[in-house]
N, CA and C of each residue as an Amber inpcrd file, in Angstrom:
protein
   606
-249.6110000 -12.8700000 -98.6870000-249.1200000 -11.9210000 -97.6890000
-249.5540000 -10.5200000 -98.1020000-250.2190000  -9.8160000 -97.2270000
-250.7130000  -8.4840000 -97.5510000-249.5860000  -7.4700000 -97.5250000
-249.8100000  -6.3530000 -98.2110000-248.8560000  -5.2680000 -98.2070000
-248.8290000  -4.6270000 -96.8250000-247.7270000  -3.9660000 -96.4830000
-247.6770000  -3.2730000 -95.1940000-248.8390000  -2.2920000 -95.0650000
-249.4210000  -2.1990000 -93.8670000-250.5830000  -1.3420000 -93.6940000
-250.1620000   0.1180000 -93.5850000-251.1610000   0.9730000 -93.4420000
-250.9060000   2.4090000 -93.4490000-249.9690000   2.8300000 -92.3320000
-250.1220000   2.2340000 -91.1570000-249.2710000   2.6000000 -90.0300000
-247.8160000   2.2430000 -90.2930000-247.5940000   1.0800000 -90.8950000
-246.2270000   0.6790000 -91.2010000-245.6500000   1.5720000 -92.2950000
-246.4350000   1.9280000 -93.2740000-245.9530000   2.8290000 -94.3230000
-245.5950000   4.1850000 -93.7270000-246.3730000   4.6360000 -92.7510000
-246.0440000   5.9000000 -92.0850000-244.7170000   5.7790000 -91.3420000
-244.5020000   4.6500000 -90.6580000-243.2420000   4.4120000 -89.9670000
-242.0780000   4.4890000 -90.9460000-242.2080000   3.8310000 -92.0940000
-241.1360000   3.8470000 -93.0800000-240.8730000   5.2570000 -93.5930000
-241.9290000   6.0220000 -93.7650000-241.7630000   7.4060000 -94.2310000
-240.9650000   8.2180000 -93.2230000-241.3200000   8.0880000 -91.9380000
-240.6240000   8.8280000 -90.8830000-239.1460000   8.4310000 -90.8500000
-238.8800000   7.1300000 -90.8810000-237.5000000   6.6440000 -90.8030000
-236.7100000   7.0620000 -92.0390000-237.2990000   6.8920000 -93.2160000
-236.5710000   7.2120000 -94.4440000-236.2800000   8.7040000 -94.5530000
-237.1970000   9.5360000 -94.0790000-236.9430000  10.9750000 -94.1050000
-235.8130000  11.3510000 -93.1530000-235.7840000  10.7180000 -91.9810000
-234.7030000  10.9840000 -91.0240000-233.3570000  10.5440000 -91.5890000
-233.3290000   9.3900000 -92.2410000-232.0680000   8.9060000 -92.7790000
-231.6260000   9.7170000 -93.9900000-232.5690000  10.2360000 -94.7370000
-232.2130000  11.1280000 -95.8430000-231.5570000  12.3960000 -95.3060000
-232.0570000  12.8960000 -94.1760000-231.4520000  14.0670000 -93.5460000
-230.0580000  13.7270000 -93.0380000-229.8830000  12.5360000 -92.4770000
-228.5610000  12.1090000 -92.0170000-227.5880000  12.0500000 -93.1830000
-228.0420000  11.5260000 -94.3120000-227.1790000  11.4420000 -95.4950000
-226.8310000  12.8340000 -96.0050000-227.7960000  13.7460000 -95.9590000
-227.5360000  15.1200000 -96.4020000-226.4640000  15.7590000 -95.5240000
-226.5760000  15.5780000 -94.2110000-225.5900000  16.1500000 -93.2950000
-224.2200000  15.5120000 -93.4950000-224.2050000  14.2040000 -93.7160000
-222.9350000  13.4790000 -93.8160000-222.1900000  13.7990000 -95.1030000
-222.9240000  13.9990000 -96.1860000-222.2910000  14.3030000 -97.4660000
-221.2620000  13.2490000 -97.8470000-220.0390000  13.6670000 -98.1890000
-219.0240000  12.7100000 -98.6470000-218.5130000  11.7740000 -97.5520000
-218.8510000  12.0550000 -96.2940000-218.4370000  11.1490000 -95.2190000
-219.1780000   9.8150000 -95.2710000-220.2970000   9.7730000 -95.9830000
-221.1120000   8.5540000 -96.0300000-220.6390000   7.6810000 -97.1870000
-220.1370000   6.5040000 -96.8590000-219.5750000   5.6140000 -97.8730000
-220.6280000   4.7090000 -98.5110000-221.8260000   4.6990000 -97.9800000
-222.8670000   3.7860000 -98.4500000-223.2000000   4.0640000 -99.9190000
-223.0990000   3.0380000-100.7560000-223.3970000   3.1300000-102.1720000
-223.9700000   1.7930000-102.6340000-224.7510000   1.7860000-103.7230000
-225.1960000   0.5000000-104.2740000-223.9970000  -0.3900000-104.5730000
-224.0680000  -1.6260000-104.1480000-222.9640000  -2.5460000-104.3500000
-222.0650000  -2.6890000-103.1450000-222.1340000  -1.7520000-102.1860000
-221.3960000  -1.8990000-100.9360000-222.2060000  -2.8380000-100.0430000
-221.6150000  -3.9360000 -99.6490000-222.3700000  -4.9610000 -98.9160000
-221.8690000  -5.1460000 -97.4810000-221.1960000  -4.1410000 -96.9430000
-220.6570000  -4.2240000 -95.5870000-221.7280000  -4.6310000 -94.5790000
-222.9210000  -4.0590000 -94.7060000-223.9790000  -4.3220000 -93.7300000
-224.8920000  -5.4760000 -94.1380000-224.5300000  -6.1860000 -95.2050000
-225.3940000  -7.2530000 -95.7220000-224.8990000  -8.6400000 -95.3400000
-223.9770000  -8.7090000 -94.3850000-223.4430000  -9.9930000 -93.9360000
-223.6400000 -10.1340000 -92.4310000-223.9870000 -11.3410000 -92.0440000
-224.2410000 -11.6300000 -90.6370000-225.7140000 -11.5100000 -90.3090000
-226.3000000 -12.5560000 -89.7210000-227.7090000 -12.4990000 -89.3340000
-227.9130000 -11.5290000 -88.1880000-229.1190000 -11.0140000 -88.0680000
-229.4750000 -10.0990000 -86.9850000-230.9730000 -10.2430000 -86.7170000
-231.4230000  -9.9130000 -85.5180000-232.8530000 -10.0710000 -85.2070000
-233.7090000  -9.0940000 -86.0130000-234.8130000  -9.5930000 -86.5060000
-235.8300000  -8.7400000 -87.1210000-237.1530000  -8.9960000 -86.4090000
-237.9990000  -7.9860000 -86.3530000-239.2780000  -8.1480000 -85.6630000
-240.3850000  -8.5460000 -86.6390000-241.5900000  -8.6640000 -86.1050000
-242.7090000  -9.1150000 -86.9340000-243.0140000  -8.1470000 -88.0790000
-242.8670000  -6.8580000 -87.8350000-243.1060000  -5.8780000 -88.8970000
-242.1060000  -6.0660000 -90.0290000-240.8350000  -6.2440000 -89.6720000
-239.8000000  -6.4720000 -90.6770000-240.0940000  -7.7370000 -91.4740000
-240.4300000  -8.8220000 -90.7620000-240.6760000 -10.1020000 -91.4180000
-241.8700000 -10.0110000 -92.3530000-242.9290000  -9.3540000 -91.9080000
-244.1220000  -9.2030000 -92.7330000-243.8010000  -8.4010000 -93.9920000
-243.0140000  -7.3600000 -93.8170000-242.6410000  -6.4900000 -94.9360000
-241.7860000  -7.2460000 -95.9500000-240.8050000  -8.0210000 -95.4500000
-239.9520000  -8.7860000 -96.3480000-240.7430000  -9.8100000 -97.1560000
-241.6640000 -10.4850000 -96.5080000-242.4700000 -11.4910000 -97.2040000
-243.3730000 -10.8430000 -98.2430000-243.9170000  -9.6730000 -97.9190000
-244.7360000  -8.9420000 -98.8920000-243.8830000  -8.5420000-100.0880000
-242.6500000  -8.1160000 -99.8130000-241.7570000  -7.7340000-100.9000000
-241.3910000  -8.9120000-101.7770000-241.1710000 -10.0730000-101.1540000
-240.8420000 -11.2620000-101.9320000-242.0180000 -11.6760000-102.8110000
-243.2330000 -11.5540000-102.2720000-244.4160000 -11.8780000-103.0680000
-244.5550000 -10.9330000-104.2530000-244.2660000  -9.6580000-104.0290000
-244.3230000  -8.6930000-105.1290000-243.2450000  -8.9800000-106.1620000
-242.0400000  -9.3210000-105.6890000-240.9580000  -9.6670000-106.6040000
-241.3230000 -10.8910000-107.4370000-242.0250000 -11.8490000-106.8320000
-242.4220000 -13.0550000-107.5510000-243.3450000 -12.7370000-108.7120000
-244.1330000 -11.6880000-108.5810000-245.0240000 -11.2890000-109.6820000
-244.2460000 -10.6360000-110.8140000-243.1980000  -9.8730000-110.4710000
-242.4280000  -9.1490000-111.4760000-241.3000000  -9.9820000-112.0660000
-240.6480000 -10.7580000-111.1980000-239.4650000 -11.5060000-111.6090000
-239.4150000 -12.8170000-110.8270000-240.1970000 -13.8020000-111.2540000
-240.2930000 -15.0640000-110.5050000-238.9470000 -15.7430000-110.2790000
-238.0560000 -15.6620000-111.2420000-236.7690000 -16.3310000-111.0980000
-235.9500000 -15.7160000-109.9630000-235.9140000 -14.3930000-109.8980000
-235.1810000 -13.7390000-108.8160000-235.8010000 -14.0660000-107.4680000
-237.1340000 -14.0730000-107.4060000-237.8170000 -14.3700000-106.1450000
-237.5150000 -15.7930000-105.6890000-237.5280000 -16.7290000-106.6260000
-237.2100000 -18.1120000-106.2630000-235.7690000 -18.2220000-105.7610000
-234.8700000 -17.4360000-106.3500000-233.4730000 -17.4720000-105.9170000
-233.3390000 -16.9620000-104.4830000-234.0780000 -15.9070000-104.1400000
-234.0490000 -15.3850000-102.7700000-234.5400000 -16.4460000-101.7960000
-235.6860000 -17.0380000-102.0970000-236.2470000 -18.0620000-101.2130000
-235.3170000 -19.2640000-101.1040000-234.6990000 -19.6190000-102.2110000
-233.7670000 -20.7610000-102.1960000-232.5450000 -20.4610000-101.3300000
-231.9910000 -19.2550000-101.4590000-230.8420000 -18.9050000-100.6230000
-231.2140000 -18.9420000 -99.1410000-232.4200000 -18.4970000 -98.8190000
-232.8750000 -18.5240000 -97.4300000-232.9750000 -19.9590000 -96.9240000
-233.5840000 -20.8340000 -97.7190000-233.7400000 -22.2290000 -97.2870000
-232.3930000 -22.9240000 -97.1320000-231.4590000 -22.6040000 -98.0070000
-230.1510000 -23.2530000 -97.9500000-229.3750000 -22.8710000 -96.6920000
-229.6980000 -21.7240000 -96.1090000-229.0120000 -21.2930000 -94.8920000
-229.5700000 -21.9350000 -93.6190000-230.7840000 -22.4270000 -93.6770000
-231.4380000 -22.8920000 -92.4540000-230.6930000 -24.0010000 -91.7150000
-230.1690000 -25.0350000 -92.4070000-229.4500000 -26.0690000 -91.6400000
-228.2940000 -25.4970000 -90.8350000-227.5620000 -24.5580000 -91.4110000
-226.4520000 -23.9380000 -90.6940000-226.9590000 -23.0780000 -89.5430000
-228.0010000 -22.2890000 -89.8040000-228.5090000 -21.3770000 -88.7850000
-229.1930000 -22.1010000 -87.6340000-229.6780000 -23.3010000 -87.8760000
-230.3690000 -24.0400000 -86.8130000-229.3950000 -24.6330000 -85.7970000
-228.1330000 -24.7790000 -86.1780000-227.1420000 -25.3300000 -85.2460000
-226.8300000 -24.2960000 -84.1640000-227.1590000 -24.6290000 -82.9370000
-226.9110000 -23.7240000 -81.8250000-227.7880000 -22.4890000 -81.8280000
-228.9100000 -22.5580000 -82.5380000-229.8020000 -21.3940000 -82.6300000
-230.2960000 -20.9830000 -81.2420000-230.1720000 -19.7070000 -80.8790000
-230.5900000 -19.2550000 -79.5360000-232.0920000 -18.9850000 -79.4670000
-232.8550000 -20.0300000 -79.7030000-234.3080000 -19.9090000 -79.7100000
-234.9110000 -21.2220000 -80.1690000-236.0980000 -21.1620000 -80.7610000
-236.7590000 -22.3360000 -81.3040000-236.2290000 -22.5600000 -82.7240000
-235.4180000 -23.5680000 -82.9000000-234.7390000 -23.7800000 -84.1730000
-235.6870000 -24.1910000 -85.2890000-236.8760000 -24.6410000 -84.9640000
-237.8380000 -25.0270000 -86.0040000-238.6260000 -23.8220000 -86.5030000
-239.1200000 -23.0200000 -85.5880000-239.9170000 -21.8550000 -85.9940000
-239.0560000 -20.6420000 -86.3120000-237.8320000 -20.6180000 -85.7700000
-236.9650000 -19.4690000 -85.9850000-237.2140000 -18.3210000 -85.0310000
-238.0190000 -18.5480000 -84.0040000-238.2860000 -17.4930000 -83.0260000
-237.1320000 -17.4350000 -82.0270000-236.5350000 -16.2500000 -81.9030000
-235.4010000 -16.0590000 -81.0050000-235.8620000 -15.9280000 -79.5620000
-235.0310000 -16.4320000 -78.6410000-235.2600000 -16.2000000 -77.2240000
-234.6290000 -14.8610000 -76.8400000-235.0710000 -14.3110000 -75.7550000
-234.4860000 -13.0810000 -75.2280000-233.3060000 -13.4670000 -74.3460000
-232.1940000 -13.8250000 -74.9890000-231.0360000 -14.3580000 -74.2680000
-229.7660000 -13.8580000 -74.9500000-229.3020000 -12.6790000 -74.5510000
-228.1260000 -12.0760000 -75.1800000-226.8780000 -12.9300000 -74.9910000
-226.7850000 -13.6070000 -73.8470000-225.5940000 -14.4110000 -73.5660000
-225.4330000 -15.5260000 -74.5910000-226.5530000 -16.0910000 -75.0310000
-226.4990000 -17.1460000 -76.0460000-226.4560000 -16.5610000 -77.4490000
-227.1180000 -15.4250000 -77.6440000-227.2280000 -14.8560000 -78.9820000
-225.9280000 -14.2330000 -79.4700000-225.2010000 -13.5550000 -78.6030000
-224.0100000 -12.8180000 -79.0370000-222.9750000 -13.7190000 -79.7250000
-222.5790000 -14.8430000 -79.1250000-221.6040000 -15.6980000 -79.8230000
-222.1690000 -16.3260000 -81.0930000-223.4680000 -16.5690000 -81.1030000
-224.1100000 -17.1330000 -82.2940000-223.9990000 -16.1590000 -83.4660000
-224.3370000 -14.8940000 -83.2440000-224.2730000 -13.9050000 -84.3180000
-222.8250000 -13.6560000 -84.7430000-221.9060000 -13.6890000 -83.7970000
-220.4940000 -13.5230000 -84.1380000-220.0150000 -14.6670000 -85.0180000
-220.4350000 -15.8810000 -84.6900000-220.0100000 -17.0670000 -85.4440000
-220.4790000 -17.0050000 -86.8980000-221.6330000 -16.4180000 -87.1230000
-222.1860000 -16.3610000 -88.4790000-222.0000000 -14.9870000 -89.1240000
-221.0310000 -14.2440000 -88.6350000-220.8610000 -12.8690000 -89.0920000
-220.5690000 -12.7020000 -90.5720000-220.0440000 -13.7360000 -91.2440000
-219.7030000 -13.6370000 -92.6660000-220.8320000 -14.1300000 -93.5720000
-221.9200000 -14.6180000 -93.0030000-223.0070000 -15.1950000 -93.8020000
-223.7750000 -14.0880000 -94.5210000-223.8900000 -14.1520000 -95.8510000
-224.6120000 -13.0940000 -96.5680000-226.1150000 -13.1880000 -96.3580000
-226.7690000 -12.0560000 -96.3720000-228.2240000 -12.0310000 -96.2710000
-228.8230000 -12.7360000 -97.4820000-229.8770000 -13.5240000 -97.3070000
-230.5040000 -14.1970000 -98.4470000-231.0330000 -13.2310000 -99.5070000
-231.3490000 -12.0050000 -99.1090000-231.8650000 -11.0340000-100.0720000
-230.7610000 -10.4170000-100.9180000-229.5110000 -10.6520000-100.5500000
-228.3820000 -10.0890000-101.2830000-228.0990000 -10.9200000-102.5260000
-228.1620000 -10.2820000-103.6850000-227.8460000 -10.9610000-104.9440000
-226.3270000 -11.0670000-105.0460000-225.7720000 -12.2750000-105.0070000
-224.3100000 -12.4010000-105.0190000-223.6750000 -11.9560000-106.3270000
-224.4460000 -11.9250000-107.3900000-223.9000000 -11.5320000-108.6870000
-223.7970000 -10.0200000-108.8380000-224.7570000  -9.2850000-108.2730000
-224.7990000  -7.8350000-108.4580000-224.3660000  -7.0530000-107.2240000
-224.4230000  -7.6950000-106.0490000-224.1450000  -6.9750000-104.8110000
-225.2720000  -6.0530000-104.4070000-226.4550000  -6.2320000-104.9960000
-227.6200000  -5.4210000-104.6680000-228.6220000  -6.2370000-103.8710000
-229.4380000  -5.5560000-103.0840000-230.4960000  -6.2090000-102.3170000
-231.7190000  -6.3890000-103.1990000-232.1710000  -7.6270000-103.3320000
-233.3490000  -7.8970000-104.1580000-234.6410000  -7.4160000-103.5040000
-234.5860000  -7.1040000-102.1910000-235.7800000  -6.6580000-101.4750000
-235.5300000  -5.2990000-100.8290000-234.7470000  -4.4650000-101.4810000
-234.2850000  -3.2130000-100.8900000-235.4300000  -2.3260000-100.4020000
-236.4630000  -2.1720000-101.2050000-237.5820000  -1.3060000-100.8330000
-238.2850000  -1.8340000 -99.5850000-238.1590000  -3.1320000 -99.3320000
-238.8830000  -3.7880000 -98.2490000-237.9750000  -4.1500000 -97.0790000
-236.7680000  -3.6510000 -97.0670000-235.7570000  -4.0560000 -96.0950000
-236.1490000  -3.6850000 -94.6580000-235.6030000  -4.4140000 -93.6790000
-235.8910000  -4.1360000 -92.2610000-235.3700000  -2.7660000 -91.8290000
-235.8600000  -2.3020000 -90.6780000-235.4290000  -1.0030000 -90.1740000
-233.9420000  -0.9940000 -89.8240000-233.4150000  -2.1170000 -89.3620000
-231.9830000  -2.1670000 -89.0690000-231.1690000  -1.8220000 -90.3090000
-231.5710000  -2.3350000 -91.4540000-230.8710000  -2.0410000 -92.7050000
-231.0280000  -0.5680000 -93.0840000-232.2140000  -0.0310000 -92.8620000
-232.4930000   1.3590000 -93.2410000-231.6990000   2.3540000 -92.4090000
-231.3560000   1.9770000 -91.1970000-230.7200000   2.9300000 -90.2890000
-229.2200000   2.6920000 -90.1470000-228.6620000   1.7780000 -90.9330000
-227.2310000   1.5010000 -90.8390000-226.4620000   2.4890000 -91.7040000
-225.3260000   2.9320000 -91.2350000-224.4860000   3.8630000 -91.9840000
-224.1520000   5.0750000 -91.1540000-225.0640000   6.0620000 -91.0870000
-224.8140000   7.2500000 -90.2690000-224.9680000   6.9470000 -88.7720000
-224.5140000   7.8370000 -87.9160000-224.7550000   7.6620000 -86.4780000
-226.2280000   7.9200000 -86.1760000-226.8270000   7.0610000 -85.3810000
-228.2480000   7.2050000 -85.0630000-228.4670000   7.0510000 -83.5660000
-229.6060000   7.5470000 -83.1380000-230.0370000   7.3620000 -81.7580000
-231.2960000   6.5000000 -81.7770000-231.2160000   5.3310000 -81.1660000
-232.3470000   4.4130000 -81.0820000-232.7490000   4.3320000 -79.6180000
-233.8930000   4.9070000 -79.2640000-234.2780000   4.9630000 -77.8630000
-233.2890000   5.8120000 -77.0990000-232.6350000   5.2010000 -76.1130000
-231.6370000   5.9130000 -75.3180000-230.2090000   5.5530000 -75.7240000
-230.0680000   4.7970000 -76.8010000-228.7360000   4.3440000 -77.2240000
-228.2320000   5.1380000 -78.4240000-227.0140000   5.6420000 -78.3330000
-226.3460000   6.2940000 -79.4530000-225.4690000   5.2620000 -80.1470000
-225.8230000   4.9250000 -81.3940000-225.0940000   3.9020000 -82.1350000
-224.0790000   4.5550000 -83.0710000-222.8970000   3.9530000 -83.2050000
-221.8580000   4.5460000 -84.0510000-222.1730000   4.3400000 -85.5330000
-221.4950000   5.0950000 -86.3940000-221.6820000   4.8830000 -87.8260000
-220.9810000   3.6190000 -88.2930000-221.2690000   3.2170000 -89.4990000
-220.5640000   2.1100000 -90.1430000-219.0690000   2.4200000 -90.1360000
-218.2460000   1.3960000 -89.9910000-216.7990000   1.6030000 -89.8960000
-216.2100000   2.1400000 -91.1940000-216.9390000   1.9980000 -92.3020000
-216.4370000   2.5030000 -93.5760000-216.7620000   3.9810000 -93.7780000
-217.6620000   4.5020000 -92.9530000-218.0900000   5.8940000 -93.0960000
-217.2980000   6.7950000 -92.1410000-217.2690000   8.0660000 -92.4510000
-216.6660000   9.0940000 -91.5900000-215.1840000   8.8420000 -91.3280000
-214.4900000   8.2740000 -92.3180000-213.0600000   8.0440000 -92.1680000
-212.3420000   9.3780000 -91.9720000-211.6230000   9.5260000 -90.8780000
-210.8800000  10.7470000 -90.6090000-211.7090000  11.8890000 -90.0570000
-213.0150000  11.6740000 -89.8610000-213.8850000  12.7450000 -89.3470000
-213.7170000  12.8710000 -87.8370000-213.8860000  14.0800000 -87.3480000
-213.7950000  14.3140000 -85.9110000-215.0510000  13.8050000 -85.2130000
-214.9430000  13.6050000 -83.9070000-216.1110000  13.1840000 -83.1240000
-217.2230000  14.2130000 -83.2330000-216.8500000  15.4820000 -83.2950000
-217.8530000  16.5500000 -83.4040000-218.5900000  16.4690000 -84.7470000
-217.8450000  16.1850000 -85.8140000-218.4580000  16.0830000 -87.1390000
-219.4100000  14.8980000 -87.2060000-219.0060000  13.8050000 -86.5850000
-219.8690000  12.6180000 -86.5650000-221.1460000  12.9100000 -85.7820000
-220.9870000  13.5220000 -84.6170000-222.1470000  13.7950000 -83.7700000
-223.1160000  14.7530000 -84.4500000-222.6000000  15.6770000 -85.2450000
-223.4580000  16.6420000 -85.9370000-224.3580000  15.9690000 -86.9660000
-224.0250000  14.7540000 -87.3480000-224.8160000  14.0260000 -88.3420000
-225.7980000  13.0410000 -87.7160000-225.7950000  12.9480000 -86.3930000
-226.6510000  11.9720000 -85.7210000-228.1220000  12.3480000 -85.8600000
-228.9590000  11.3530000 -86.1430000-230.4060000  11.5590000 -86.2220000
-231.1080000  10.4940000 -85.3930000-232.3560000  10.7590000 -85.0820000
-233.2120000   9.7920000 -84.3720000-234.2780000   9.3370000 -85.3570000
-234.1360000   8.1250000 -85.9300000-235.0310000   7.6970000 -87.0100000
-236.4950000   7.5800000 -86.6130000-236.7580000   7.2270000 -85.3480000
-238.1440000   7.0230000 -84.9040000-238.3420000   7.7510000 -83.5740000
-238.3510000   9.0880000 -83.5980000-238.3330000   9.8580000 -82.3510000
-239.5740000   9.6850000 -81.4840000-240.6790000   9.2740000 -82.0820000
-241.9200000   9.1630000 -81.3160000-242.2720000   7.7180000 -80.9560000
-241.3470000   6.7980000 -81.2210000-241.5710000   5.4090000 -80.8300000
-242.7120000   4.7390000 -81.5610000-242.9140000   5.1010000 -82.8310000
-244.0120000   4.5160000 -83.5930000-243.8380000   3.0080000 -83.7600000
-242.6160000   2.5640000 -84.0050000-242.3980000   1.1280000 -84.1890000
-242.8020000   0.3510000 -82.9360000-242.4370000   0.8530000 -81.7640000
-242.7960000   0.1630000 -80.5250000-244.3060000   0.0690000 -80.3610000
-245.0080000   1.1090000 -80.7350000-246.4730000   1.0780000 -80.6230000
-247.0700000   0.0480000 -81.5830000-246.5220000  -0.0260000 -82.7790000
-247.0170000  -1.0050000 -83.7440000-246.7070000  -2.4250000 -83.2910000
-245.5270000  -2.6140000 -82.6980000-245.1720000  -3.9440000 -82.2080000
-246.0240000  -4.3400000 -81.0170000-246.5340000  -3.3680000 -80.2910000
-247.4380000  -3.6660000 -79.1900000-248.6920000  -4.3630000 -79.6770000
-249.0570000  -4.0950000 -80.9240000-250.2210000  -4.7580000 -81.5180000
-249.8340000  -6.0230000 -82.2800000-248.6480000  -6.0060000 -82.9130000
-248.2430000  -7.1300000 -83.7670000-247.5750000  -8.2430000 -82.9860000
-247.0010000  -7.9310000 -81.8330000-246.2430000  -8.9110000 -81.0570000
-244.7620000  -8.6280000 -81.1720000-244.0100000  -8.9700000 -80.1270000
-242.6040000  -8.5920000 -80.0810000-241.6600000  -9.7480000 -80.3450000
-242.1490000 -10.8410000 -80.9160000-241.2710000 -11.9580000 -81.2560000
-240.3010000 -11.5400000 -82.3540000-239.0760000 -12.0730000 -82.2750000
-238.0620000 -11.7740000 -83.2790000-237.5790000 -13.0520000 -83.9450000
-237.1000000 -12.9020000 -85.1780000-236.5820000 -14.0280000 -85.9410000
-235.4100000 -13.5310000 -86.7710000-235.0040000 -14.3190000 -87.7680000
-233.9450000 -13.9350000 -88.6830000-234.5070000 -13.8360000 -90.0980000
-233.8240000 -13.0890000 -90.9450000-234.2870000 -12.9010000 -92.3210000
-234.4680000 -14.2450000 -93.0230000-233.5300000 -15.1500000 -92.8630000
-233.6090000 -16.4400000 -93.5490000-234.8540000 -17.2210000 -93.1510000
-235.1780000 -17.2370000 -91.8620000-236.3860000 -17.9370000 -91.4070000
-237.6390000 -17.2780000 -91.9730000-237.6490000 -15.9500000 -92.0160000
-238.8160000 -15.2290000 -92.5210000-239.0650000 -15.5390000 -93.9940000
-237.9900000 -15.6460000 -94.7700000-238.1350000 -15.7900000 -96.2260000
-238.1720000 -17.2360000 -96.7070000-237.6860000 -18.1580000 -95.9000000
-237.5300000 -19.5360000 -96.3600000-238.8370000 -20.1530000 -96.8200000
-239.9260000 -19.8620000 -96.1130000-241.1930000 -20.4710000 -96.4810000
-242.1460000 -19.5250000 -97.1690000-241.6480000 -18.3580000 -97.5680000
-242.5430000 -17.3460000 -98.1230000-243.0820000 -17.7320000 -99.4960000
-242.2940000 -18.4630000-100.2810000-242.7480000 -18.9200000-101.5980000
-242.7610000 -20.4430000-101.5670000-243.8910000 -21.0120000-101.2350000
-244.0030000 -22.4620000-101.1160000-243.7510000 -23.0960000-102.4860000
-242.8520000 -24.0800000-102.4910000-242.5540000 -24.7750000-103.7290000
-241.5520000 -24.0770000-104.6070000-241.0110000 -22.9480000-104.1330000
-240.0310000 -22.2140000-104.9730000-238.7290000 -22.9750000-105.0710000
């Protein structure tokens, strides 16, 4: 699996800089810390860019720490039988259908399932540098397209609506991700499906 290309690295730079600004504005209102796993439970859709990035990260981890990489792949594979039950898409390939009516109860049902990249012993993400954009933008209030998303429920405790709004950022204001997906394809999957076969024989 190749490393993310220049365009994807540029996307990550834009998003990470925006989120760093959000964290600066939020200051002590932001509860996100290493070991906090509030956003690391429950499956969610990831796109082809996210999946490619995660697999590249797992391959890099395998070179540095083969045991940890095998553990990530193993956790992903162990989740597949559960995730395939009632999967709102192709349960073999892991490609999701565009069907919110079927997807919403499915994601709710699996809301407590930990991400395969989450190390249960440390509470840290083994693929943090390579994490999907959803993970990168969780915590502060953000604007994605025309939608204003609220902050994590653990953040901004006791803050006024005005204080929260003052911290809102737009991680991808120029729609770079959408342009890249126009070339890569807009199919979505889950983290477990993306990682399960990334290390054959692991």
